[in-house]
C-alpha positions as YAML, in Angstrom:
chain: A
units: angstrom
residues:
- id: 1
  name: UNK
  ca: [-107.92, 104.05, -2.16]
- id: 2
  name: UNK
  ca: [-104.26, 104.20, -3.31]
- id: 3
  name: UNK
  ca: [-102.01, 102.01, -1.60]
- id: 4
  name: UNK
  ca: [-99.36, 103.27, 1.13]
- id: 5
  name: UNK
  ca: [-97.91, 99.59, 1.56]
- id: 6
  name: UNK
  ca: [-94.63, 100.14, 3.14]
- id: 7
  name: UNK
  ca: [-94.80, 104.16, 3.27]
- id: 8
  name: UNK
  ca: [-96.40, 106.87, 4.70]
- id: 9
  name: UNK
  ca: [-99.30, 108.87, 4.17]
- id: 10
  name: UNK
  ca: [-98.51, 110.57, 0.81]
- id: 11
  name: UNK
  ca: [-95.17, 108.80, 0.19]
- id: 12
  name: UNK
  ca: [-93.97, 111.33, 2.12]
- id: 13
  name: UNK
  ca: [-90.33, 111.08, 3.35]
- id: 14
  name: UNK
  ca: [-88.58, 111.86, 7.11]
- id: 15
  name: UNK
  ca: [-86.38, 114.75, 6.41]
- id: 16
  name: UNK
  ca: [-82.85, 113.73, 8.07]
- id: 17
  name: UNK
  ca: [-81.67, 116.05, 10.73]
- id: 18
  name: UNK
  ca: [-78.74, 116.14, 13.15]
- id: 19
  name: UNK
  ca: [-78.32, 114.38, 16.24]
- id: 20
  name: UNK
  ca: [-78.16, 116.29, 19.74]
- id: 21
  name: UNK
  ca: [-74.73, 114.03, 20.38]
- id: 22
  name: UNK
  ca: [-71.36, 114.30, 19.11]
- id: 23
  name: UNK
  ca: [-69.32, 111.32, 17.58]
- id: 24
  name: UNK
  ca: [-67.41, 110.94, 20.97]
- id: 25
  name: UNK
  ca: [-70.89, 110.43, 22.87]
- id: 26
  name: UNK
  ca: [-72.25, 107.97, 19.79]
- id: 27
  name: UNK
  ca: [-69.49, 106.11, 20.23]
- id: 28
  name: UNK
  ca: [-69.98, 105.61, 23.87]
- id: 29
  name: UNK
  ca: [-73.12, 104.68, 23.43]
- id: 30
  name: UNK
  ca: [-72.24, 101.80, 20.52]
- id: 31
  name: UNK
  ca: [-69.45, 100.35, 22.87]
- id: 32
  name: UNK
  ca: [-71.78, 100.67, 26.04]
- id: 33
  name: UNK
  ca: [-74.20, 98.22, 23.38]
- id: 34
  name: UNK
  ca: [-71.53, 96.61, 22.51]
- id: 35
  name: UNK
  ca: [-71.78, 97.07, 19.06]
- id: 36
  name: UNK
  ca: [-68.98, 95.51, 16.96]
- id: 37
  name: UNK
  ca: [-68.25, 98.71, 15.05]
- id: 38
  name: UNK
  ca: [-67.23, 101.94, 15.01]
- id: 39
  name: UNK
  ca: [-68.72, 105.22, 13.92]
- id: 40
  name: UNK
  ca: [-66.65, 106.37, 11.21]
- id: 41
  name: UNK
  ca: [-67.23, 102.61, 9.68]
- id: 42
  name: UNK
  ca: [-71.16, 102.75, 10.37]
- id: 43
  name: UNK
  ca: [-73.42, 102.23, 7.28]
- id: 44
  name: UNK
  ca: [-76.96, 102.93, 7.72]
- id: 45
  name: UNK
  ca: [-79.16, 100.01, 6.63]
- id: 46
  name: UNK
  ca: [-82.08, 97.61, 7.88]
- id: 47
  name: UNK
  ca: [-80.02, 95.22, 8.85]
- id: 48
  name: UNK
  ca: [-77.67, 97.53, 11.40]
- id: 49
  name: UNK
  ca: [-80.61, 99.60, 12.31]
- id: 50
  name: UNK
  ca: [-82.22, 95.47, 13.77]
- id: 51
  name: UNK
  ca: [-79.19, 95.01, 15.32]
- id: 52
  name: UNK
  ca: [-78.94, 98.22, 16.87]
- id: 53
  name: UNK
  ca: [-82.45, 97.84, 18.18]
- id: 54
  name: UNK
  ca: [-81.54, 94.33, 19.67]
- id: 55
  name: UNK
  ca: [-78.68, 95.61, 21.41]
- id: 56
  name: UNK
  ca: [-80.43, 98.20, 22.96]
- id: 57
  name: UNK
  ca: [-83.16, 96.56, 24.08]
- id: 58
  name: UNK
  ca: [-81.14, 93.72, 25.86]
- id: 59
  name: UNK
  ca: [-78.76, 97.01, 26.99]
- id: 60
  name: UNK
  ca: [-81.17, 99.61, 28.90]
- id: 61
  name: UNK
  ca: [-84.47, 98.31, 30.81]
- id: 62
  name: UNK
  ca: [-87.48, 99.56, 30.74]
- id: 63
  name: UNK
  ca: [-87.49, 100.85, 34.61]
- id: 64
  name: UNK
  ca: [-88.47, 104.63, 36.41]
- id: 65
  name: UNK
  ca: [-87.12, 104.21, 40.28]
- id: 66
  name: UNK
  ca: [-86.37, 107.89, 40.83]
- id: 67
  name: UNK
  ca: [-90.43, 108.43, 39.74]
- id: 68
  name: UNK
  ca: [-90.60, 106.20, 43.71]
- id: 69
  name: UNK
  ca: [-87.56, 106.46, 45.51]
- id: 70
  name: UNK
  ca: [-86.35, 110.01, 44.68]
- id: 71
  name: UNK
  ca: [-87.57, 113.27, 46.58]
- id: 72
  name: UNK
  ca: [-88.91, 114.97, 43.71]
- id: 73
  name: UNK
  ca: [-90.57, 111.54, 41.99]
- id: 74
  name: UNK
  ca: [-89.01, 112.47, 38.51]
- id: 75
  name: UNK
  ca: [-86.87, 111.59, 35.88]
- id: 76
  name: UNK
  ca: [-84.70, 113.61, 34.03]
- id: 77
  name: UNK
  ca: [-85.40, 112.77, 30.21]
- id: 78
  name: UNK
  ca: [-83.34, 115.23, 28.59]
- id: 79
  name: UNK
  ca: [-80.88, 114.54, 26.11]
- id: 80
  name: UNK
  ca: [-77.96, 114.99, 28.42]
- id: 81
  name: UNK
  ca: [-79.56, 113.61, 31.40]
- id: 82
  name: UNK
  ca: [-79.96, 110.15, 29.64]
- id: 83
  name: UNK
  ca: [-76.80, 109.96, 28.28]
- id: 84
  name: UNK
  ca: [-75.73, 110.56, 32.09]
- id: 85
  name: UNK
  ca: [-77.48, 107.89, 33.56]
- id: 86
  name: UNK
  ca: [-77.98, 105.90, 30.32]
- id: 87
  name: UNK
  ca: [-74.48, 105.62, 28.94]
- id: 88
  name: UNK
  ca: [-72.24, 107.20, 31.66]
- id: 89
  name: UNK
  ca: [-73.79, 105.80, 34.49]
- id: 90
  name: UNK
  ca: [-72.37, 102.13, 35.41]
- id: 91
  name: UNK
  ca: [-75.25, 100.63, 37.38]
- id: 92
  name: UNK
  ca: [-77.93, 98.67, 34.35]
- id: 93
  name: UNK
  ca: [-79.66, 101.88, 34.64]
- id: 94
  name: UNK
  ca: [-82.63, 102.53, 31.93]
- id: 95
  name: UNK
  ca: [-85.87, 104.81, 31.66]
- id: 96
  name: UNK
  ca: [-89.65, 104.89, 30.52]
- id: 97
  name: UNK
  ca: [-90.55, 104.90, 27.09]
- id: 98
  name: UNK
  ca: [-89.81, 108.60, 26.23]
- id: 99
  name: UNK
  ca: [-85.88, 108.10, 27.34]
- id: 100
  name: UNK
  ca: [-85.65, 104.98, 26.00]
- id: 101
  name: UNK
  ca: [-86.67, 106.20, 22.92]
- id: 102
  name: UNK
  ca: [-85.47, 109.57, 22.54]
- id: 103
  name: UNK
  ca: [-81.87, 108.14, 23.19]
- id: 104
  name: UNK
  ca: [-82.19, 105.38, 20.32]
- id: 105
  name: UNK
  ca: [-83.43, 108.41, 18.21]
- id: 106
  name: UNK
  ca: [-80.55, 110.53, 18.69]
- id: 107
  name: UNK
  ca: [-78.34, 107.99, 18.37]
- id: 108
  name: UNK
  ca: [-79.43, 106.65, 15.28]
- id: 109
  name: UNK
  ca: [-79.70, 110.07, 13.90]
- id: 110
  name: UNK
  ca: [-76.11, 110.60, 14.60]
- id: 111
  name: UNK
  ca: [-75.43, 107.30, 12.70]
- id: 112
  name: UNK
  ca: [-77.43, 108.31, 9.85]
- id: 113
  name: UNK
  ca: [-80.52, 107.02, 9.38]
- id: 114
  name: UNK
  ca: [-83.66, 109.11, 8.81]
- id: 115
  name: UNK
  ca: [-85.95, 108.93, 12.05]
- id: 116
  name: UNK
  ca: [-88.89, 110.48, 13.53]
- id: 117
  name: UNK
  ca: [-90.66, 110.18, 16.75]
- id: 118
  name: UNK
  ca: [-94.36, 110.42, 17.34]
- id: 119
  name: UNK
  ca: [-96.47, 109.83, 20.70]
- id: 120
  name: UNK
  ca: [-98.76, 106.99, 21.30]
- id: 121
  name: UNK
  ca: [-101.91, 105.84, 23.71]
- id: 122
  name: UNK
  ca: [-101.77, 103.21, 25.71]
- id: 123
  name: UNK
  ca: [-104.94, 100.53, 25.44]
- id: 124
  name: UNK
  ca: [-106.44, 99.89, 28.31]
- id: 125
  name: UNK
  ca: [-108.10, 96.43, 26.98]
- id: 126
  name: UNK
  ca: [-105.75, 93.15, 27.31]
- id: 127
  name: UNK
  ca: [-108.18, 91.20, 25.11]
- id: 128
  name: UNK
  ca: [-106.94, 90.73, 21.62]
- id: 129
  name: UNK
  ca: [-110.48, 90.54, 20.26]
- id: 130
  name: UNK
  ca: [-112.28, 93.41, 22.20]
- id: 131
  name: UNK
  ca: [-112.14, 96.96, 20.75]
- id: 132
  name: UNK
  ca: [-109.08, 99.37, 21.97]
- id: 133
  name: UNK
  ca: [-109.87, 101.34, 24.76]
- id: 134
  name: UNK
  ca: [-107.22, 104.15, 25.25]
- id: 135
  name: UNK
  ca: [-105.86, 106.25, 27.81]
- id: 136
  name: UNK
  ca: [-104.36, 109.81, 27.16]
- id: 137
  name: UNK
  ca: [-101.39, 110.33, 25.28]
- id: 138
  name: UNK
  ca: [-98.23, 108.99, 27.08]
- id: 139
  name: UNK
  ca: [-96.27, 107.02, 24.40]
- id: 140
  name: UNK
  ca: [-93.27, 107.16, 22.16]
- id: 141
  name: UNK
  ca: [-92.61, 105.31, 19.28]
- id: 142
  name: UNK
  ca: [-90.16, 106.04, 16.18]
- id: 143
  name: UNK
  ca: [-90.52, 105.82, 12.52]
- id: 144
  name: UNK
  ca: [-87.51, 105.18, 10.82]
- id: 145
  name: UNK
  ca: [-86.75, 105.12, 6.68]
- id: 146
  name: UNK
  ca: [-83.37, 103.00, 7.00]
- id: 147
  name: UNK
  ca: [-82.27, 102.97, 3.27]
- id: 148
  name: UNK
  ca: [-80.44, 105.47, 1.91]
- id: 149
  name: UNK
  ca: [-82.55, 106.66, -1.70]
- id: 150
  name: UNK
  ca: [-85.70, 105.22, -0.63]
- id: 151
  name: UNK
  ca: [-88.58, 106.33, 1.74]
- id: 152
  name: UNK
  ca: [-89.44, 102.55, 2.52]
- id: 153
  name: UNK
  ca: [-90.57, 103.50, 6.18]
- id: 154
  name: UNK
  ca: [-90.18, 101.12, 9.59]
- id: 155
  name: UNK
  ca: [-91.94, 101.23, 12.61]
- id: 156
  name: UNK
  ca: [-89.91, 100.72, 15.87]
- id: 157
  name: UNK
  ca: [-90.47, 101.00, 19.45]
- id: 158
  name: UNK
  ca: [-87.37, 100.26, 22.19]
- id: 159
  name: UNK
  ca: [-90.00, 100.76, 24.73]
- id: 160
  name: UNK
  ca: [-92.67, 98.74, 24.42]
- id: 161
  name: UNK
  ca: [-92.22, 96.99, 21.11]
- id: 162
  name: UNK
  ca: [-90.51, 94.01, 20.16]
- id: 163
  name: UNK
  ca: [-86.79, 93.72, 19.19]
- id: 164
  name: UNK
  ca: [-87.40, 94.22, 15.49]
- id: 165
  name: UNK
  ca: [-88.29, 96.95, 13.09]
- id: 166
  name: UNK
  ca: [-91.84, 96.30, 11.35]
- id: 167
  name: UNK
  ca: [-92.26, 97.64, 8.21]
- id: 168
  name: UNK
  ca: [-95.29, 100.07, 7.51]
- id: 169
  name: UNK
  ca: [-97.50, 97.63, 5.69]
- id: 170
  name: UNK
  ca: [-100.80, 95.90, 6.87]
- id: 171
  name: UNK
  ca: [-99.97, 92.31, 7.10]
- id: 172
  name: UNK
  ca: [-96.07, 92.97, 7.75]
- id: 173
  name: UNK
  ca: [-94.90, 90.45, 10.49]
- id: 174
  name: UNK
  ca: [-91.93, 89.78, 11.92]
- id: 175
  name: UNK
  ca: [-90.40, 87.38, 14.67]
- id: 176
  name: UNK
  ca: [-90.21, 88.31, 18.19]
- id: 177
  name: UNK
  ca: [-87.77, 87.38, 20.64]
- id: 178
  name: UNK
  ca: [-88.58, 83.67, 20.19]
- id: 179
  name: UNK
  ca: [-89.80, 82.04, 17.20]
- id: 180
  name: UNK
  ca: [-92.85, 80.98, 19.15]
- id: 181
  name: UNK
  ca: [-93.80, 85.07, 19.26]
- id: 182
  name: UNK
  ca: [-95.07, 86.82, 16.24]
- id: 183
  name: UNK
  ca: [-96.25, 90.49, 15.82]
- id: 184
  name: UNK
  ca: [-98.19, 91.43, 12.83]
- id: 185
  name: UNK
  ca: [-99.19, 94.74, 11.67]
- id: 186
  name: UNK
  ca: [-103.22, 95.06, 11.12]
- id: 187
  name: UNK
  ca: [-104.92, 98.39, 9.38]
- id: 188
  name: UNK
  ca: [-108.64, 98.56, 10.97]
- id: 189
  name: UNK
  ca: [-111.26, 101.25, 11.41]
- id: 190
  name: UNK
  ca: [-111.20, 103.73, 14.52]
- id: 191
  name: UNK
  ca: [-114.31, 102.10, 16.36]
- id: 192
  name: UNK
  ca: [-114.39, 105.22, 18.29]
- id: 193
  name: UNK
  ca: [-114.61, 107.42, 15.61]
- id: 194
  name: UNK
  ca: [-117.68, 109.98, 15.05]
- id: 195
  name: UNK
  ca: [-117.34, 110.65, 11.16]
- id: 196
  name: UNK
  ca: [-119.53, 108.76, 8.98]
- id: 197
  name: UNK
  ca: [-118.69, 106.05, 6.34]
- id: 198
  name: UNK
  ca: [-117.47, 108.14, 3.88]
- id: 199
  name: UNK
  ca: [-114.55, 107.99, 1.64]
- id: 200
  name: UNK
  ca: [-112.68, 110.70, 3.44]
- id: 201
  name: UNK
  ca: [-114.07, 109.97, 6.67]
- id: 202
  name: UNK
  ca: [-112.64, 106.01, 5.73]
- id: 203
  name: UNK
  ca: [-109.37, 107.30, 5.21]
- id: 204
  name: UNK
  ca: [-108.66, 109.57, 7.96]
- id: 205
  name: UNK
  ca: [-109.84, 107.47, 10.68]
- id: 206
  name: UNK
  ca: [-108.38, 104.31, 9.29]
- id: 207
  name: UNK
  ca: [-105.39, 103.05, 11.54]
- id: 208
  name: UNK
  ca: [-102.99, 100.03, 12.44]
- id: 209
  name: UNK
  ca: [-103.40, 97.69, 15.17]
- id: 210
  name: UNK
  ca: [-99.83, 95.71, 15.74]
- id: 211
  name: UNK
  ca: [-100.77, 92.63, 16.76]
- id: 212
  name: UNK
  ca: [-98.18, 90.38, 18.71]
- id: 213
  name: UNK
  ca: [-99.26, 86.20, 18.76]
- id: 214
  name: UNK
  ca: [-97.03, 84.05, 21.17]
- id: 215
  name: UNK
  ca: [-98.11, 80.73, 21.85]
- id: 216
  name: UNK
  ca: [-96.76, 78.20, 23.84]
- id: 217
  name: UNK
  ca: [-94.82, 75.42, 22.40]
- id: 218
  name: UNK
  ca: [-96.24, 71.87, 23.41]
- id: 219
  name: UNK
  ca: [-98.07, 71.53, 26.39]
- id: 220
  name: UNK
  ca: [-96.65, 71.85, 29.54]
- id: 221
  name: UNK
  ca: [-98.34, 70.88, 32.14]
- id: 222
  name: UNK
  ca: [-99.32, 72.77, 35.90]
- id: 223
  name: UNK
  ca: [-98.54, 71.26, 39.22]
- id: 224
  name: UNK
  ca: [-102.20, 69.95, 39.53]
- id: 225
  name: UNK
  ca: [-102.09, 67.98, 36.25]
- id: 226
  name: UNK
  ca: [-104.56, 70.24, 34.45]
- id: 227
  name: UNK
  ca: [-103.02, 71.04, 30.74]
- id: 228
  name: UNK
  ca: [-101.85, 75.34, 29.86]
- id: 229
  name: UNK
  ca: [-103.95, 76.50, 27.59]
- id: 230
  name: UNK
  ca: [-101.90, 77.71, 25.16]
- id: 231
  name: UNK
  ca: [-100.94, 81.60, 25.31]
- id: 232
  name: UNK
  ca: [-102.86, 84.06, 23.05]
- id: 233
  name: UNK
  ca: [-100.82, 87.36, 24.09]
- id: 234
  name: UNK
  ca: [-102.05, 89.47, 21.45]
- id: 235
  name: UNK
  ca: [-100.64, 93.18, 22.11]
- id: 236
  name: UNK
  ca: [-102.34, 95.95, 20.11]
- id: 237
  name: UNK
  ca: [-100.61, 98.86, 18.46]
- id: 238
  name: UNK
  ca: [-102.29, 101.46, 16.19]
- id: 239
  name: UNK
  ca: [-100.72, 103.69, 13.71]
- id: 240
  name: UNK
  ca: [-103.07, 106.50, 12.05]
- id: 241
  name: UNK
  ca: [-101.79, 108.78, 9.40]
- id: 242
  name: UNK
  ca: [-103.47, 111.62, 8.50]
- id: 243
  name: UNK
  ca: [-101.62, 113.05, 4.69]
- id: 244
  name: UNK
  ca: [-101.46, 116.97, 4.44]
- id: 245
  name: UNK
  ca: [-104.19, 116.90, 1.67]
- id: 246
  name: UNK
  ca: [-106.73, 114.35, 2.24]
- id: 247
  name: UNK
  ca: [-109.91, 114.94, 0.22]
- id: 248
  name: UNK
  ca: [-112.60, 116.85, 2.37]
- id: 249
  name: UNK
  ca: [-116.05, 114.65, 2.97]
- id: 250
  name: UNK
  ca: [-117.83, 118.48, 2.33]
- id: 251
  name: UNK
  ca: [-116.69, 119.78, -0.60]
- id: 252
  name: UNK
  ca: [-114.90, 116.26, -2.22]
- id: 253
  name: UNK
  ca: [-111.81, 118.32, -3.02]
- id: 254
  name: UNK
  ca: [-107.76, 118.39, -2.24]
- id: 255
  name: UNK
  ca: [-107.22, 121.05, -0.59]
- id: 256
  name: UNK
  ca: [-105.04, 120.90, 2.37]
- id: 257
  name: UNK
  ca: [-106.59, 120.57, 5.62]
- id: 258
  name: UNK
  ca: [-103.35, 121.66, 7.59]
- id: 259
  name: UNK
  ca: [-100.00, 122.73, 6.52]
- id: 260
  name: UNK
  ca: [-98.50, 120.08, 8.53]
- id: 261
  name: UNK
  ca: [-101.38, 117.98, 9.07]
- id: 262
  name: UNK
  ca: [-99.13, 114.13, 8.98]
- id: 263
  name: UNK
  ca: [-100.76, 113.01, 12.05]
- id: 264
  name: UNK
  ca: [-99.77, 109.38, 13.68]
- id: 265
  name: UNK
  ca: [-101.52, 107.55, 16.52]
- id: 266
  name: UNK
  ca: [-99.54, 104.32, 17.51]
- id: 267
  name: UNK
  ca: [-100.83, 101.35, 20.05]
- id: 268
  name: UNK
  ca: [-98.63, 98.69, 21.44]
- id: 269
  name: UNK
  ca: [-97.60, 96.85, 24.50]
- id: 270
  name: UNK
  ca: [-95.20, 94.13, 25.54]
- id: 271
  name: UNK
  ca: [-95.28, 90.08, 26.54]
- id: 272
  name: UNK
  ca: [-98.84, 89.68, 28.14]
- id: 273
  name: UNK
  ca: [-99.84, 92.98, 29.76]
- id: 274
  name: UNK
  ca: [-101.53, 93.44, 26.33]
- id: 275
  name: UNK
  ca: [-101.04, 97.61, 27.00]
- id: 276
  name: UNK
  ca: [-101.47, 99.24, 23.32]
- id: 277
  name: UNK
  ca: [-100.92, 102.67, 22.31]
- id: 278
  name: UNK
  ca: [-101.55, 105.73, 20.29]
- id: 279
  name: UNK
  ca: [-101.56, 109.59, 19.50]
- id: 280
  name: UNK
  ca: [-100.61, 112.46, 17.27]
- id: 281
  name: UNK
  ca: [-97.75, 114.32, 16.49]
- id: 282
  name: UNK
  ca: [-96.55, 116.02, 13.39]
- id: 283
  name: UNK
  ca: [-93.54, 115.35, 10.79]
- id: 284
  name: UNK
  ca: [-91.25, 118.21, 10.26]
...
């Protein structure tokens, strides 16, 4: 199988398309980060998108109040109505996932950089070792190619994910937001899947599982004297792409199976809930 270390599916690349917010609103947003920057000085690159990412993590939290203390139990996730209560509004307010997201995406759009959002699962299963078990799709998570010239592509997640980008290659780890926390990207096998052991059927069920590892430094003891076992918070996180011509298991040929057929499926979860998630969507 060829290797995709780094890219996606194909070494395809995210085509870059224009942000729902004007400068003005973008640079709200960077000063309500407080980002030490402007717009017109903004150059798109790993190293601003992390910091962008950090900022806006520590910025917005992860919160849906009006879903319980609001007549109509809803939140208003449109583009406007998160900059409203996002950026406008001066109270620490924040979203779920898909605001929390679909802001950063539009933002860093605006700013540049070549993103795309896909939807994710979450994993029921808060047992590193045991096989995902997923709900229905209910995620968001963004792929990002940061460098200008290249289609090197990131994985990042101001959701549920940690406060780095991860690049798109099994084995890819980064720090989390201690050094004592470390989440690691892992390709595995679909253990639900119903095709057979095939070549094709290999390589279109084959997925990522991000993996986050904190563990306790020392050993601190409890009240009663009895040592902490040290923490094994493993989150999961699954990333399936399915390429526009992958071989078919019938007839062993190339021809495309969709037209648009780039398919992702995403898992992951945050500290020690060990929630993971996944689910498709398609790159245009």
């Amino acid at each position: 199988m060829a290797s995709n270390k780094g890219f996606l599916r194909d070494g395809l690349w995210i085509k870059r398309t224009q942000s729902v917010y004007t400068p003005a609103q973008v640079s709200r947003w960077l000063s309500k980060i407080q980002y030490p920057g402007s717009v017109s000085g903004f150059q798109p690159d790993l190293d601003s998108l992390t910091h962008l990412l950090r900022l806006s993590a520590a910025t917005f939290p992860f919160e849906n109040t009006p879903m319980h203390y609001t007549p109509g139990h809803s939140m208003d996730i449109s583009a406007e109505g998160l900059y409203e209560r996002m950026v406008e509004g001066g109270g620490g307010e924040g979203s779920y996932c898909f605001g929390l997201n679909s802001l950063f995406l539009q933002m860093i759009r605006a700013l540049g950089f070549r993103a795309y959002a896909t939807a994710g699962r979450i994993n029921r299963e808060t047992s590193w070792h045991l096989e995902p078990a997923f709900l229905s799709v209910g995620h968001m998570i963004i792929f990002v190619q940061p460098t200008e010239g290249s289609n090197e592509t990131y994985v990042l997640d101001v959701g549920y994910g940690p406060v780095r980008p991860i690049l798109l290659e099994e084995g890819a780890k980064i720090m989390g937001a201690t050094p004592s926390e470390t989440y690691t990207l892992v390709r595995t096998a679909r253990a639900d899947s119903s095709l057979g052991e095939t070549f094709a059927a290999r390589r279109t069920e084959l997925y990522y599982l991000f993996q986050n590892h904190l563990q306790t430094l020392g050993s601190p003891q409890k009240s009663n004297g009895d040592s902490y076992a040290a923490i094994h918070t493993k989150t999961l996180r699954s990333l399936q792409s399915l390429g526009s011509c992958i071989p078919s298991s019938r007839t062993n040929s190339s021809k495309p199976i969709s037209t648009a057929s780039t398919i992702a499926s995403w898992a992951g979860a945050r500290g020690r809930s060990g929630r993971t998630l996944s689910a498709p969507s398609t790159f245009g």
